[in-house]
PDB file of C-alpha atoms and ligand atoms in Angstrom:
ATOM      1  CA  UNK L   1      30.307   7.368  11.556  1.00 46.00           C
ATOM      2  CA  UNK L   2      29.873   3.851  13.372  1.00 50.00           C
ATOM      3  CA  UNK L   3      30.682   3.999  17.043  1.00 51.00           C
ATOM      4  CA  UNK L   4      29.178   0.957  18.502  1.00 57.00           C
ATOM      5  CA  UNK L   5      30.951   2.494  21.950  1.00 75.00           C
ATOM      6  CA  UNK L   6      28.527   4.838  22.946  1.00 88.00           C
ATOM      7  CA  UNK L   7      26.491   4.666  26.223  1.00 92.00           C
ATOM      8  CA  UNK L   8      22.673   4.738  26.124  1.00 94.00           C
ATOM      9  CA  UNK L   9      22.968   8.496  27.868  1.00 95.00           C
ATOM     10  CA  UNK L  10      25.653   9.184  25.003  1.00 95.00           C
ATOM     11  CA  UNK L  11      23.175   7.879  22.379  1.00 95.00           C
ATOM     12  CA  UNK L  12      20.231   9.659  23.868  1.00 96.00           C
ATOM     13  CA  UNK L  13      22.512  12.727  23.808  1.00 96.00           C
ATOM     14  CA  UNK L  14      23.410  12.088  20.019  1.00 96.00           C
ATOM     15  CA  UNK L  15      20.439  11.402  18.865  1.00 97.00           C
ATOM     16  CA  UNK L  16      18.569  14.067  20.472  1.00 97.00           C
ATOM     17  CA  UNK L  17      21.357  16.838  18.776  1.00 96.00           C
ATOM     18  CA  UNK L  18      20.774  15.047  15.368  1.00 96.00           C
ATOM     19  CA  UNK L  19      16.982  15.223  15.469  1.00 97.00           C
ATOM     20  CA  UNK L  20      17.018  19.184  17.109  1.00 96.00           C
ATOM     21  CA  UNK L  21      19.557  20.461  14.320  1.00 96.00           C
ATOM     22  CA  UNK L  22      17.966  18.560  11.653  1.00 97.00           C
ATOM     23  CA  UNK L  23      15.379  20.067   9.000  1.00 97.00           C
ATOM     24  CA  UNK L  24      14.437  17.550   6.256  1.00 97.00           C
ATOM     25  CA  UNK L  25      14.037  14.313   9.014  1.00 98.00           C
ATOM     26  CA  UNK L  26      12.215  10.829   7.091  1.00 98.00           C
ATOM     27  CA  UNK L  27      11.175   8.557   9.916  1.00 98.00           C
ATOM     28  CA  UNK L  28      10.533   5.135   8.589  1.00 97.00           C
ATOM     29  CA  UNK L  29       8.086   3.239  10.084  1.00 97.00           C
ATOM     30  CA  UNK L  30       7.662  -0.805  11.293  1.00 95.00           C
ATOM     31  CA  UNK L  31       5.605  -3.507  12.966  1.00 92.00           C
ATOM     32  CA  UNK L  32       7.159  -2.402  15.907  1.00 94.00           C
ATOM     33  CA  UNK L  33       5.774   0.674  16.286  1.00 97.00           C
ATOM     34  CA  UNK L  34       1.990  -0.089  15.885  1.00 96.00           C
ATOM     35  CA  UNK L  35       2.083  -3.290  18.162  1.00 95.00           C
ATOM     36  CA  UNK L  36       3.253  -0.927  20.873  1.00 96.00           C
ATOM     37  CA  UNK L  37      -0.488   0.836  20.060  1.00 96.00           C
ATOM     38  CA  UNK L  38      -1.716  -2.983  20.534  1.00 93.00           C
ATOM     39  CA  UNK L  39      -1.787  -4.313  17.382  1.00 93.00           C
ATOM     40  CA  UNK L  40      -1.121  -7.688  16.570  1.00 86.00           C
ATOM     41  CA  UNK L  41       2.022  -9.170  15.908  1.00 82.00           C
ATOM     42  CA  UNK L  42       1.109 -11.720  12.740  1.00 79.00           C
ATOM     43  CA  UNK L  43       4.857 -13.056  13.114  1.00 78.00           C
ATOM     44  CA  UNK L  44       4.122 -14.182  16.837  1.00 83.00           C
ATOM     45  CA  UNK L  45       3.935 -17.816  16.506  1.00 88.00           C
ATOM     46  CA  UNK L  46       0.582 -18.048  19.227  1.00 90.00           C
ATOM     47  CA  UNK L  47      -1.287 -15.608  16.813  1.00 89.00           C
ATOM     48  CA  UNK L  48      -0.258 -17.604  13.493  1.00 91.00           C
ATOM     49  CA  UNK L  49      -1.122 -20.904  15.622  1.00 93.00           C
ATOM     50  CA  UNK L  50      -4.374 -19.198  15.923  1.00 93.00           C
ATOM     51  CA  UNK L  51      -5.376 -18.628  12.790  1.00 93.00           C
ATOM     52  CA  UNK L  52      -3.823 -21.452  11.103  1.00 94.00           C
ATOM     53  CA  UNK L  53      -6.375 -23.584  13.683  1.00 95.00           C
ATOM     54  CA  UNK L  54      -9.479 -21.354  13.003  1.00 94.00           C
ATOM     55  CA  UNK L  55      -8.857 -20.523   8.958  1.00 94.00           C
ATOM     56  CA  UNK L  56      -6.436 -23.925   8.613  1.00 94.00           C
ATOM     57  CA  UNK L  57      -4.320 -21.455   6.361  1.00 94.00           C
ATOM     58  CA  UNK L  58      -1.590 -19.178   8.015  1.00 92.00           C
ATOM     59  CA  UNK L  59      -2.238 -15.266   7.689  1.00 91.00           C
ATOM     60  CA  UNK L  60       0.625 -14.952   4.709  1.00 91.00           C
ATOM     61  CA  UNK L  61      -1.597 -17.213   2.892  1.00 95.00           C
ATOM     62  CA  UNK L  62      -4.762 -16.028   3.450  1.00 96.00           C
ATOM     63  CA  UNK L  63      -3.194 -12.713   2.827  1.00 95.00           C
ATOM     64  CA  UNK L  64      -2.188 -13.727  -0.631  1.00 96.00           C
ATOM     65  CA  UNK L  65      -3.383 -12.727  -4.035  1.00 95.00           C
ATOM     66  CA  UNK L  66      -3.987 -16.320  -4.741  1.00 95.00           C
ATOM     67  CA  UNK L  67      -6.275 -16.933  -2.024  1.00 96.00           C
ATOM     68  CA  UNK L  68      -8.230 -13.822  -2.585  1.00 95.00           C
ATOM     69  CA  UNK L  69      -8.796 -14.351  -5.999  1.00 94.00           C
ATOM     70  CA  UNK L  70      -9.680 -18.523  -5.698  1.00 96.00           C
ATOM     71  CA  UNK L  71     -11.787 -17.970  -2.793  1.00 96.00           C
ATOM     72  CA  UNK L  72     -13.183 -14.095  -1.707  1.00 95.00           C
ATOM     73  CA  UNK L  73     -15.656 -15.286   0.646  1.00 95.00           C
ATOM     74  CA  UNK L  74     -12.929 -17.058   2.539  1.00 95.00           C
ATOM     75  CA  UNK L  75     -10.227 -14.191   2.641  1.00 96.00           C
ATOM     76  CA  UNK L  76     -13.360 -11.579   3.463  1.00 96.00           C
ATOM     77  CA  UNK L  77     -14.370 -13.867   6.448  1.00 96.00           C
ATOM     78  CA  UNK L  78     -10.526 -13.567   7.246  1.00 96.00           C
ATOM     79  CA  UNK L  79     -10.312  -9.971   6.449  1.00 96.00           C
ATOM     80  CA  UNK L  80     -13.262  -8.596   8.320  1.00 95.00           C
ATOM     81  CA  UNK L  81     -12.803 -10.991  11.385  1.00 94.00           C
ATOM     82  CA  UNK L  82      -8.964 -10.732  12.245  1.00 93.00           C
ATOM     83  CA  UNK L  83      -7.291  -7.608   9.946  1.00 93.00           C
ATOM     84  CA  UNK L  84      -9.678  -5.383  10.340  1.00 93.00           C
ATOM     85  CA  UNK L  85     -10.640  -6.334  14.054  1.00 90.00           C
ATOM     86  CA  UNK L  86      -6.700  -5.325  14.906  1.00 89.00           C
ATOM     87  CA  UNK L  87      -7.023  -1.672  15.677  1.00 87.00           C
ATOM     88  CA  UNK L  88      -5.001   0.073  17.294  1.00 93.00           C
ATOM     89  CA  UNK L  89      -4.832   4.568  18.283  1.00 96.00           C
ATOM     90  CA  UNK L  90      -1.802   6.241  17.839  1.00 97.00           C
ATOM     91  CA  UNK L  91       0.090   6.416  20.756  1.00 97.00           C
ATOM     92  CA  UNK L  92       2.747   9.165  22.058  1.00 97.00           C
ATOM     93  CA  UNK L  93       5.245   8.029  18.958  1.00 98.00           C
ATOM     94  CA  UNK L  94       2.573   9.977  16.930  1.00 98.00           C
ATOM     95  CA  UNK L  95       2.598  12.718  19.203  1.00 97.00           C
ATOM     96  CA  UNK L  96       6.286  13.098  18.763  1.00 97.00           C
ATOM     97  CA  UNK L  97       6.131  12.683  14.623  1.00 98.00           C
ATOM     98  CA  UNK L  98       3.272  15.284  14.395  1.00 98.00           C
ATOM     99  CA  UNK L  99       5.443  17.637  15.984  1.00 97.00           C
ATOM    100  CA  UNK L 100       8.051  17.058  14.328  1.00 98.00           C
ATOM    101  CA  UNK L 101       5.836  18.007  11.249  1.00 98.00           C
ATOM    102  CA  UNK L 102       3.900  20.948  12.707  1.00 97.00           C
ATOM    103  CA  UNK L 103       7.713  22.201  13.177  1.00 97.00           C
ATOM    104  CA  UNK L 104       8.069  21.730   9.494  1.00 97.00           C
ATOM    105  CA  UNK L 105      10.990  18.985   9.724  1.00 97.00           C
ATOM    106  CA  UNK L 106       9.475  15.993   9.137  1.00 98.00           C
ATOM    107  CA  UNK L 107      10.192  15.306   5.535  1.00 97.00           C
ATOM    108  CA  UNK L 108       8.237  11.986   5.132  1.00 98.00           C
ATOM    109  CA  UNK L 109       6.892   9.236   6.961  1.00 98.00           C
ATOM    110  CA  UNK L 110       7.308   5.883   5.476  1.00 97.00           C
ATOM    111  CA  UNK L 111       5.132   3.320   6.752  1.00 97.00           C
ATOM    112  CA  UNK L 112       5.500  -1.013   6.768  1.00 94.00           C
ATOM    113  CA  UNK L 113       1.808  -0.788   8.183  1.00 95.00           C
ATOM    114  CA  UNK L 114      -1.796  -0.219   6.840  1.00 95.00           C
ATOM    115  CA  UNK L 115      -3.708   1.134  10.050  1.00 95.00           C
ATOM    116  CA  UNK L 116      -3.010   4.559   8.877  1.00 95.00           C
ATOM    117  CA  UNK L 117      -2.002   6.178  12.662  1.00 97.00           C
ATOM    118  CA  UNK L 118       0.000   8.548  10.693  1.00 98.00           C
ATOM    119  CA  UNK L 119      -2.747  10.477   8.841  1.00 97.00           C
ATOM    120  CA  UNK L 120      -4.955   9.860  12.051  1.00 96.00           C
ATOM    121  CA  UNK L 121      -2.852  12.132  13.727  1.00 98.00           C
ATOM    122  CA  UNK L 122      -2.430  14.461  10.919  1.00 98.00           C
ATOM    123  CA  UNK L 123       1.152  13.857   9.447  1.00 98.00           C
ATOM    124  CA  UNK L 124       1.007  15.599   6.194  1.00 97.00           C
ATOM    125  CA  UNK L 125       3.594  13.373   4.051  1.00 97.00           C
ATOM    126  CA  UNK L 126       2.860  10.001   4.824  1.00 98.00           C
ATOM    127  CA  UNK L 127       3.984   6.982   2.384  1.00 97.00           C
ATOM    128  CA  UNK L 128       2.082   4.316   2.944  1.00 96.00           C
ATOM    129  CA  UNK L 129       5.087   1.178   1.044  1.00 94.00           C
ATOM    130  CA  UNK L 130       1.961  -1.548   1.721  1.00 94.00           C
ATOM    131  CA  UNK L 131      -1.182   0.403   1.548  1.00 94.00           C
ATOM    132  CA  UNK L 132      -4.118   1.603   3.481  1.00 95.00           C
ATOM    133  CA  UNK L 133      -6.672  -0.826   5.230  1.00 94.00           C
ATOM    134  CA  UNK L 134      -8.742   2.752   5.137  1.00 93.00           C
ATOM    135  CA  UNK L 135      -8.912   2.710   1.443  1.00 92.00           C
ATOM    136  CA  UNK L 136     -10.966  -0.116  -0.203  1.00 95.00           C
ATOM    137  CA  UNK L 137     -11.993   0.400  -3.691  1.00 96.00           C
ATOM    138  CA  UNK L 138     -14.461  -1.102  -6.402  1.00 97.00           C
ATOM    139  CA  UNK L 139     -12.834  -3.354  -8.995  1.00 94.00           C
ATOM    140  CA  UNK L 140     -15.019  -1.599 -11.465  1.00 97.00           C
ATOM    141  CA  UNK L 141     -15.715   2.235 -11.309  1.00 97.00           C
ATOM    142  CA  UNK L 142     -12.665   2.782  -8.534  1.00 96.00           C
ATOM    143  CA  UNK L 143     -15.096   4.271  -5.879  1.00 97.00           C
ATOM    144  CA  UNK L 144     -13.730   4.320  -2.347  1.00 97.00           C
ATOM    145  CA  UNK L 145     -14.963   2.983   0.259  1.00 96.00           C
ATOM    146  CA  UNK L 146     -14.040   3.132   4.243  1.00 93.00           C
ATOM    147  CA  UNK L 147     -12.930   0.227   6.601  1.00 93.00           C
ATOM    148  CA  UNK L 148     -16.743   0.283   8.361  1.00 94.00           C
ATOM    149  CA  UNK L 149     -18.834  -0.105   4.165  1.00 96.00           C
ATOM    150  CA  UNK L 150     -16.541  -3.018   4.286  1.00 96.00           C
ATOM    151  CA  UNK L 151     -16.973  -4.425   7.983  1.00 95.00           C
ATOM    152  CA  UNK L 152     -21.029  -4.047   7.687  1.00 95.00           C
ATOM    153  CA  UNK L 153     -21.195  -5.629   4.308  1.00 95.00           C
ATOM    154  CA  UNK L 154     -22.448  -9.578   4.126  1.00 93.00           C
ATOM    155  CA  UNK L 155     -19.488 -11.720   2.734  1.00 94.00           C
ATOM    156  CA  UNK L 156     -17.893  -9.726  -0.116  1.00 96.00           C
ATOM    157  CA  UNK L 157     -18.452  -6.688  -0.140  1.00 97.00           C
ATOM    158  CA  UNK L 158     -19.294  -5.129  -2.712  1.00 97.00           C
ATOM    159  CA  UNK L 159     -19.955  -1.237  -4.821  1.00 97.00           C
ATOM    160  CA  UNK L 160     -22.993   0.646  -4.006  1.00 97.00           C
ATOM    161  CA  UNK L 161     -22.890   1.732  -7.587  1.00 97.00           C
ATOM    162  CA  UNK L 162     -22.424  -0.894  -9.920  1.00 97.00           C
ATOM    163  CA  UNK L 163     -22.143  -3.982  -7.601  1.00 96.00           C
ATOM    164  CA  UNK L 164     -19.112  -5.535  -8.437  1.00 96.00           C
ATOM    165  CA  UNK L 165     -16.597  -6.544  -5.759  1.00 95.00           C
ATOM    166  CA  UNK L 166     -14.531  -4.257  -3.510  1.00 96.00           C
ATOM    167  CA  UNK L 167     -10.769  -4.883  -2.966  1.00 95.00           C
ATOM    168  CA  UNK L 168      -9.131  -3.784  -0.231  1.00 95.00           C
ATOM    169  CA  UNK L 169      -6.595  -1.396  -0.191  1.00 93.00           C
ATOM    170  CA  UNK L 170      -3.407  -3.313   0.948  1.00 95.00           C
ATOM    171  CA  UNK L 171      -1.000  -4.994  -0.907  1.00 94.00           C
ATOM    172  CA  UNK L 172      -1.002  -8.964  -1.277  1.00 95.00           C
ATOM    173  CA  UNK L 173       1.988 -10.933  -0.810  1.00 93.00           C
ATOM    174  CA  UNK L 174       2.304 -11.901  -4.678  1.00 93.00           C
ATOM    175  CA  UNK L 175       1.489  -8.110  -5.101  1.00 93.00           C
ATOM    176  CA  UNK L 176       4.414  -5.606  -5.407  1.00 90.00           C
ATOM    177  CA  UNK L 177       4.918  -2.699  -3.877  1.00 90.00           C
ATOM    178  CA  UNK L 178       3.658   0.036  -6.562  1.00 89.00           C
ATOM    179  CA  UNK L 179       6.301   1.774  -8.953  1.00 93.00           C
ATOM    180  CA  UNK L 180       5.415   5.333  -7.915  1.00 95.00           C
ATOM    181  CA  UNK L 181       5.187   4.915  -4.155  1.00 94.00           C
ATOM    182  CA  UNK L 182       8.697   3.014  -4.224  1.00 94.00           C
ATOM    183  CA  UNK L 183      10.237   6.169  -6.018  1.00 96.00           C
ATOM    184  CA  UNK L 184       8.440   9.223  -3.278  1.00 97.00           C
ATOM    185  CA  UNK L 185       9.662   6.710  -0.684  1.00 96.00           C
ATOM    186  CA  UNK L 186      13.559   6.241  -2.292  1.00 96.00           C
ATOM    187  CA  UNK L 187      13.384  10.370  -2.838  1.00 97.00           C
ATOM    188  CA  UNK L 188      12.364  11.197   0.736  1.00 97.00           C
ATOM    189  CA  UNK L 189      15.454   9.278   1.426  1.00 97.00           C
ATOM    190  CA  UNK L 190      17.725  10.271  -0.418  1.00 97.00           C
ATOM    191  CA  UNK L 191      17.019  14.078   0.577  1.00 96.00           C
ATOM    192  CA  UNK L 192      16.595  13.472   3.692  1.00 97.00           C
ATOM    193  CA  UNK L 193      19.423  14.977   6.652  1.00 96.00           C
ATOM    194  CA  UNK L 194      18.311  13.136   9.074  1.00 97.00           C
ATOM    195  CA  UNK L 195      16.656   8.847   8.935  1.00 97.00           C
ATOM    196  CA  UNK L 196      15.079   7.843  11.818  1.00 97.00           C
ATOM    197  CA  UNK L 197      14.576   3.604  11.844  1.00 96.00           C
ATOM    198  CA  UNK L 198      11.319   3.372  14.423  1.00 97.00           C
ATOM    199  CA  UNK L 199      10.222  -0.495  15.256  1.00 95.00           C
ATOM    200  CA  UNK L 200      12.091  -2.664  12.995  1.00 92.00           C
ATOM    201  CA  UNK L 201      15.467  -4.218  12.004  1.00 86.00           C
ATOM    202  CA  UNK L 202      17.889  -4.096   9.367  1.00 84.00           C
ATOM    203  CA  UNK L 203      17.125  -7.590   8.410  1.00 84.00           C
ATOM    204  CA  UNK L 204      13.555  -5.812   6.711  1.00 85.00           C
ATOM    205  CA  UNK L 205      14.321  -5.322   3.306  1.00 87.00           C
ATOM    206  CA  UNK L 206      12.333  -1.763   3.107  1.00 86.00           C
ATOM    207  CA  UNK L 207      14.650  -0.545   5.471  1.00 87.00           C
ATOM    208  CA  UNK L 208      17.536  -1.918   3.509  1.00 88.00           C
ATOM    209  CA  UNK L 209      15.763  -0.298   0.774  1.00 91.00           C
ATOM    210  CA  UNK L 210      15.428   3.016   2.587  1.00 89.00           C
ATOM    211  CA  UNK L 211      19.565   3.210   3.814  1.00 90.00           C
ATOM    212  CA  UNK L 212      20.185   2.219   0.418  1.00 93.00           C
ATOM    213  CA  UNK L 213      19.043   5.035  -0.649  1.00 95.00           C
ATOM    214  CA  UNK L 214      19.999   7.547   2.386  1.00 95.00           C
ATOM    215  CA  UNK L 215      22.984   9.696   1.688  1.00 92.00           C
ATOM    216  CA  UNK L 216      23.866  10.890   4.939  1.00 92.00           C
ATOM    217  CA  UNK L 217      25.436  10.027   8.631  1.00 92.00           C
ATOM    218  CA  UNK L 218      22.457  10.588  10.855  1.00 95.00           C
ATOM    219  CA  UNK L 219      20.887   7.629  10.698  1.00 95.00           C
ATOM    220  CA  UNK L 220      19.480   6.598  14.054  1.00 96.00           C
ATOM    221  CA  UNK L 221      17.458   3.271  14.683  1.00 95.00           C
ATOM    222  CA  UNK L 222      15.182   2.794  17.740  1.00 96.00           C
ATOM    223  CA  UNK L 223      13.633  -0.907  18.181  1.00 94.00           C
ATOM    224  CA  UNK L 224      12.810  -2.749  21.339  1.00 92.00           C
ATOM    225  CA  UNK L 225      14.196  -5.657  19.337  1.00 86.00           C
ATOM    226  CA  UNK L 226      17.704  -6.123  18.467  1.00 83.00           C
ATOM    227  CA  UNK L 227      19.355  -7.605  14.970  1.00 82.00           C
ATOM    228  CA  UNK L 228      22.636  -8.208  14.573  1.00 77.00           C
ATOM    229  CA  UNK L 229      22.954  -5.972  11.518  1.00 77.00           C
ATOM    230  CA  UNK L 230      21.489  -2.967  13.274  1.00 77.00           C
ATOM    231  CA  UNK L 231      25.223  -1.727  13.979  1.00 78.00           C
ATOM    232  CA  UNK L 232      24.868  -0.404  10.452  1.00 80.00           C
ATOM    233  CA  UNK L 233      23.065   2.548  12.320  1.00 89.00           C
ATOM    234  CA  UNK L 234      24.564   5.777  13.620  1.00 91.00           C
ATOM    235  CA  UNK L 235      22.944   5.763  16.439  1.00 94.00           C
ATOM    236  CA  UNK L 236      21.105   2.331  17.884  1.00 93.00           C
ATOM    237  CA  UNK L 237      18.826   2.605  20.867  1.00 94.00           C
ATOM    238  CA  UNK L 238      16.908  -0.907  21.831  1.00 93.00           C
ATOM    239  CA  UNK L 239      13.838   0.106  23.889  1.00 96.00           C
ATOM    240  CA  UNK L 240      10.707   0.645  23.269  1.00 97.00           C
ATOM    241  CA  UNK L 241       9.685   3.617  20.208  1.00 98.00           C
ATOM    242  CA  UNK L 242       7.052   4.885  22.235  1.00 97.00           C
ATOM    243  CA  UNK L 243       9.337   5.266  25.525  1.00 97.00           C
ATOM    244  CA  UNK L 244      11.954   6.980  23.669  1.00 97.00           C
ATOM    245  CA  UNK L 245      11.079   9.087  20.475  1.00 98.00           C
ATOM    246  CA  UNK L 246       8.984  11.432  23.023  1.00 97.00           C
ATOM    247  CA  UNK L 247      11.995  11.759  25.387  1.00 96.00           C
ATOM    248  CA  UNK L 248      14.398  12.730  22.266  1.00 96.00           C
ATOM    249  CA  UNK L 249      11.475  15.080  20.528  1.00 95.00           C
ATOM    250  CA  UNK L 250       8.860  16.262  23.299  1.00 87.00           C
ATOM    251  CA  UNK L 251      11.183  16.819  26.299  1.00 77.00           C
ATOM    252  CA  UNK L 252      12.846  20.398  25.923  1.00 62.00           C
TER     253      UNK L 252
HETATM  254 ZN1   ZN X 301     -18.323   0.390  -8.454  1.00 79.49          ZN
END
C-alpha cells in the first residue's frame, strides 16, 4: 500500500515492524551506501572535473570496454591510481545487514558496487550485479588474482603463470551485466517478503529491475537523496543509510 502520509516516526515505526516480522528480507544495495564509508562519488561533477583534467577522458570512458581494449596501459594507470585508490570499510550499515544474516533473514544482498563491504563483513549471499574489484583474473588460464597482485604490478598487469594480461573483475560500460547473476538477483526478489532500497533512487534501472521483479508490499527505500519516483516505495525514509538501518535493525 502507498501512503505518502506517514510521519518520519510513523515510517520508522513501519519499517521497523516490516523488517522484525520479516524472514526472507533482500536488501539492495547503491552508490549511496558505500560513499557514506567514503568512497567516491564518480557522478559528483568536481571528481569527474578531476579526472577528465588529469586522464582528459571522463571516468565512464575510461571505464569502458573500448578504452581498455585500445589502450591497457592507459585504463591500468586509471585503474590502479583512482578505482582502486577509493577504498572504503564497511561502516555500521554492514553491521546491521550481517545481523540481519547471522539471524538467518537476510535472503540476499544485491550490490550496484564492486568494493565488496558485503563479504568483508561476512554476508553469506551477496550478488555482486557489476562485479568485484577483489577478483581480477588472467585472460588466459582464468587464475585469480587480488586487488594488491594488481596494485604492485608495473603497467598491465599481468599472470604469474603464463603472462598474459589480467582483467579486472568489474563490468565495463559496453559490458552487460552477466545472464546468471541477473537471474539469482531477479529470484532473490521475487521470493523475497521483505525489499529493502539502501542508497539509491528509483530512477536506477537495477532497482527498477529489482521491484519489477518483487511480489510483495514491504518494500521500504532509505536514501539521503530524494527522486521523485521514490513514492513507488512502501515505506520512504530520506536520511542517511548508515544513520537509520542500525536504528530500525540494531536498536531493540
Ligand atoms: Zn594465466
Amino acid at each position: 500500500m502507498i501512503n505518502m502520509q506517514l510521519t518520519f516516526e510513523e515510517s520508522m515505526e513501519r519499517a521497523k515492524e516490516i523488517l522484525d516480522s520479516a524472514n526472507q528480507i533482500v536488501a539492495l544495495l547503491g552508490v549511496g551506501v558505500v560513499m557514506e564509508c567514503g568512497a567516491l562519488n564518480y557522478l559528483n561533477n568536481e571528481v569527474i572535473y578531476r579526472i577528465e583534467d588529469t586522464y582528459h577522458r571522463s571516468p565512464d570512458e575510461i571505464m569502458s570496454t573500448g578504452f581498455y581494449s585500445a589502450r591497457a596501459d592507459r585504463f591500468f594507470q586509471y585503474y590502479k591510481e583512482e578505482y582502486l585508490a577509493d577504498r572504503c570499510k564497511p561502516n555500521e550499515t554492514f553491521m546491521a545487514l550481517k545481523k540481519l544474516d547471522d539471524e538467518g533473514r537476510l535472503k540476499a544482498c544485491i550490490t550496484t558496487n564492486t568494493h565488496g563491504l558485503e563479504k568483508e563483513v561476512g554476508i553469506r549471499k551477496v550478488i555482486e550485479l557489476y562485479g568485484s574489484r577483489n577478483v581480477n583474473w588472467c585472460t588466459k588460464c582464468g587464475k585469480r588474482f587480488l586487488v594488491d597482485y594488481i596494485l604492485n604490478s608495473k603497467g598491465v598487469p599481468v599472470c604469474d603463470e603464463c603472462y598474459n594480461p589480467i582483467r579486472p573483475g568489474i563490468r565495463l560500460y559496453g559490458e552487460m551485466i552477466r545472464n546468471d547473476v541477473m537471474t539469482e538477483a531477479a529470484n532473490a526478489c521475487q521470493e523475497a517478503d521483505a525489499l529493502i532500497v539502501l542508497g539509491t533512487n528509483f530512477y536506477d534501472s537495477m532497482v527498477r529491475f529489482a521491484i519489477n521483479h518483487y511480489r510483495g508490499d514491504k518494500l521500504i527505500l532509505i536514501s539521503k537523496h530524494e527522486h521523485f519516483r521514490d513514492k513507488s516505495a512502501d515505506i520512504v525514509i530520506h536520511e542517511e543509510v548508515k544513520e537509520i538501518l542500525p536504528k530500525l535493525v540494531l536498536d531493540k
